[in-house]
Coordinates of C-alpha atoms in Angstrom, one line a residue:
X246 CA 19.2 -23.8 13.7
X247 CA 18.0 -20.4 14.9
X248 CA 18.5 -18.4 18.0
X249 CA 15.5 -18.9 20.2
X250 CA 13.9 -15.9 21.9
X251 CA 14.5 -16.3 25.6
X252 CA 11.9 -13.8 26.8
X253 CA 8.4 -13.0 25.6
X254 CA 7.9 -11.2 22.3
X255 CA 8.4 -7.5 22.4
X256 CA 6.2 -4.6 21.4
X257 CA 7.6 -2.0 19.0
X258 CA 7.6 0.6 21.8
X259 CA 9.7 -1.7 24.0
X260 CA 12.1 -2.3 21.1
X261 CA 12.5 1.5 20.7
X262 CA 13.1 2.0 24.4
X263 CA 15.9 -0.6 24.2
X264 CA 17.6 1.7 21.7
X265 CA 17.2 4.9 23.7
X266 CA 20.5 6.1 25.1
X267 CA 20.9 7.2 28.7
X268 CA 20.4 10.9 29.4
X269 CA 24.0 11.4 30.3
X270 CA 25.3 9.7 27.2
X271 CA 26.9 11.9 24.6
X272 CA 27.9 9.0 22.3
X273 CA 26.1 5.8 21.7
X274 CA 28.3 2.7 21.0
X275 CA 27.0 -0.1 18.9
X276 CA 28.3 -2.8 21.3
X277 CA 26.1 -1.3 24.1
X278 CA 22.9 -1.8 22.1
X279 CA 24.1 -5.2 20.8
X280 CA 24.4 -6.6 24.3
X281 CA 20.8 -5.6 25.1
X282 CA 19.5 -7.2 21.8
X283 CA 21.6 -10.4 21.7
X284 CA 19.5 -12.3 24.2
X285 CA 16.2 -11.2 22.7
X286 CA 16.3 -13.4 19.6
X287 CA 16.7 -13.2 15.9
X288 CA 14.3 -10.3 15.2
X289 CA 15.7 -7.7 17.6
X290 CA 19.3 -8.5 16.6
X291 CA 18.5 -7.7 13.0
X292 CA 16.3 -4.7 13.8
X293 CA 19.2 -2.9 15.3
X294 CA 21.5 -2.3 12.3
X295 CA 18.4 -1.9 10.0
X296 CA 17.1 0.8 12.3
X297 CA 20.5 2.7 12.3
X298 CA 20.4 2.6 8.5
X299 CA 16.9 4.0 8.4
X300 CA 17.7 7.0 10.7
X301 CA 19.6 10.2 9.7
X302 CA 22.7 8.3 10.8
X303 CA 22.2 6.2 7.6
X304 CA 22.9 9.3 5.5
X305 CA 26.6 9.2 6.7
X306 CA 28.8 7.8 3.9
X307 CA 29.7 4.2 4.7
X308 CA 27.0 3.6 7.2
X309 CA 24.6 1.8 4.8
X310 CA 27.4 -0.5 3.7
X311 CA 28.4 -1.3 7.3
X312 CA 24.8 -1.9 8.2
X313 CA 24.4 -4.2 5.2
X314 CA 27.5 -6.2 6.1
X315 CA 26.3 -6.4 9.7
X316 CA 22.9 -7.8 8.6
X317 CA 24.6 -10.2 6.3
X318 CA 27.0 -11.5 9.0
X319 CA 24.2 -11.9 11.6
X320 CA 21.9 -13.7 9.2
X321 CA 24.5 -16.1 7.9
X322 CA 25.8 -17.0 11.3
X323 CA 22.2 -17.6 12.6
X324 CA 21.5 -19.8 9.6
X325 CA 24.7 -21.8 10.5
X326 CA 23.4 -22.3 14.0
X327 CA 25.5 -19.9 16.0
X328 CA 23.6 -18.9 19.2
X329 CA 25.7 -15.8 19.7
X330 CA 26.7 -14.3 16.3
X331 CA 30.2 -12.7 16.2
X332 CA 30.7 -9.2 14.8
X333 CA 34.1 -7.6 13.9
X334 CA 35.5 -5.2 16.6
X335 CA 35.3 -2.3 14.1
X336 CA 31.5 -2.7 13.9
X337 CA 31.1 -3.2 17.6
X338 CA 33.1 0.1 18.2
X339 CA 30.9 2.2 15.9
X340 CA 29.6 5.3 17.5
X341 CA 26.9 7.9 16.8
X342 CA 25.5 11.0 18.4
X343 CA 23.3 9.9 21.3
X344 CA 21.1 13.0 21.1
X345 CA 20.4 12.3 17.5
X346 CA 19.2 8.8 18.3
X347 CA 17.2 10.1 21.3
X348 CA 15.4 12.6 19.0
X349 CA 14.6 9.9 16.4
X350 CA 13.2 7.5 19.1
X351 CA 11.2 10.3 20.7
X352 CA 9.6 11.2 17.4
X353 CA 8.8 7.6 16.6
X354 CA 7.5 6.6 20.0
X355 CA 3.9 8.0 19.5
X356 CA 3.7 6.2 16.1
X357 CA 5.1 3.0 17.6
X358 CA 2.4 3.0 20.3
X359 CA -0.3 3.3 17.6
X360 CA 1.3 0.5 15.5
X361 CA 1.5 -1.7 18.7
X362 CA -2.3 -1.9 18.6
X363 CA -2.0 -3.6 15.2
X364 CA 0.9 -5.9 16.1
X365 CA -0.4 -9.1 17.5
X366 CA 1.0 -12.7 17.6
X367 CA -0.4 -14.4 14.5
X368 CA 0.5 -16.4 11.4
X369 CA 2.6 -18.8 13.5
X370 CA 3.5 -20.7 10.4
X371 CA 6.5 -18.4 10.2
X372 CA 8.0 -20.3 13.1
X373 CA 8.4 -23.3 10.9
X374 CA 12.0 -23.8 9.7
X375 CA 11.2 -23.3 6.0
X376 CA 9.5 -19.9 6.5
X377 CA 12.1 -18.7 9.0
X378 CA 14.8 -19.7 6.5
X379 CA 13.0 -17.7 3.8
X380 CA 12.9 -14.7 6.0
X381 CA 16.6 -15.1 6.9
X382 CA 17.6 -15.4 3.3
X383 CA 15.6 -12.3 2.4
X384 CA 17.4 -10.4 5.2
X385 CA 20.8 -11.7 4.0
X386 CA 19.9 -10.6 0.4
X387 CA 18.9 -7.2 1.6
X388 CA 22.1 -6.8 3.6
X389 CA 24.1 -7.8 0.5
X390 CA 22.4 -5.4 -1.9
X391 CA 22.7 -2.5 0.6
X392 CA 26.4 -2.3 -0.2
X393 CA 26.2 -1.4 -3.9
X394 CA 23.0 0.5 -3.5
X395 CA 24.8 3.0 -1.2
X396 CA 26.1 4.5 -4.4
X397 CA 22.6 5.5 -5.4
X398 CA 21.0 8.2 -3.1
X399 CA 18.3 6.8 -0.9
X400 CA 18.1 3.5 -2.6
X401 CA 19.7 1.7 0.3
X402 CA 16.8 2.7 2.5
X403 CA 14.5 0.2 0.7
X404 CA 16.3 -3.0 1.7
X405 CA 17.1 -1.6 5.2
X406 CA 13.4 -0.8 5.7
X407 CA 12.5 -4.3 4.5
X408 CA 14.8 -5.9 7.1
X409 CA 13.4 -3.6 9.8
X410 CA 9.9 -4.7 9.0
X411 CA 10.8 -8.4 8.9
X412 CA 12.7 -8.0 12.2
X413 CA 9.8 -6.2 13.9
X414 CA 7.5 -8.9 12.7
X415 CA 9.7 -11.6 14.2
X416 CA 10.4 -9.6 17.4
X417 CA 6.6 -9.2 18.0
X418 CA 5.7 -12.7 16.7
X419 CA 3.5 -11.1 14.0
X420 CA 4.0 -13.3 10.9
X421 CA 1.8 -11.1 8.8
X422 CA 4.1 -8.1 9.3
X423 CA 7.1 -10.3 8.6
X424 CA 5.6 -11.3 5.3
X425 CA 5.0 -7.6 4.4
X426 CA 8.7 -7.1 5.0
X427 CA 9.5 -10.1 2.7
X428 CA 7.3 -8.4 0.0
X429 CA 9.2 -5.1 0.4
X430 CA 12.5 -7.0 0.2
X431 CA 11.5 -8.5 -3.2
X432 CA 10.7 -5.0 -4.4
X433 CA 14.2 -4.0 -3.2
X434 CA 15.8 -6.9 -5.1
X435 CA 14.0 -5.9 -8.4
X436 CA 15.1 -2.3 -8.1
X437 CA 18.6 -3.3 -7.2
X438 CA 19.0 -5.6 -10.2
X439 CA 17.5 -2.9 -12.4
X440 CA 20.0 -0.3 -11.2
X441 CA 22.9 -2.7 -11.4
X442 CA 22.0 -3.8 -15.0
X443 CA 21.7 -0.2 -16.1
X444 CA 25.2 0.5 -14.6
X445 CA 26.7 -2.5 -16.3
X446 CA 24.9 -1.8 -19.6

């Protein structure tokens, strides 16, 4: 039902390094990062668009919605049993400033190294289909609500951050962290429904 991680679980520092562009790169293309994440399993694949949405790149109009659609597509295809989720060519061709991503990664690296000391394989019940389905559905829901929340400044960061935390938990085999991400996603759902109800009312 789910893509199985081929290699060992990753540390957060290793995950960040996978996203660091080459020194000579001026532009970073989404497809380049996707190819490096695709064989690492469910968590790293979802962490990629969530990470983009949480960086300054996510402030560009349209990026939160694109990230949300990408998260939704990945999650639904994984739930349907696809080993290699398909993404539209327009998403794969997305570009961003490589220097900007390098700056973000460099700033986050020291914090990631500290967090790595807290990330340990635990709470293995999350590997059970029912819990993995719960996490997948939460990620799908977050991706969906990121689209309308883009209209409200900074609100789209909450579901994006929730997906990033859940994805990091899955990439590092830390079920406790994944559950923290689930909790943040529930907060995001409540805030989203509140904002939507106000807009409709």
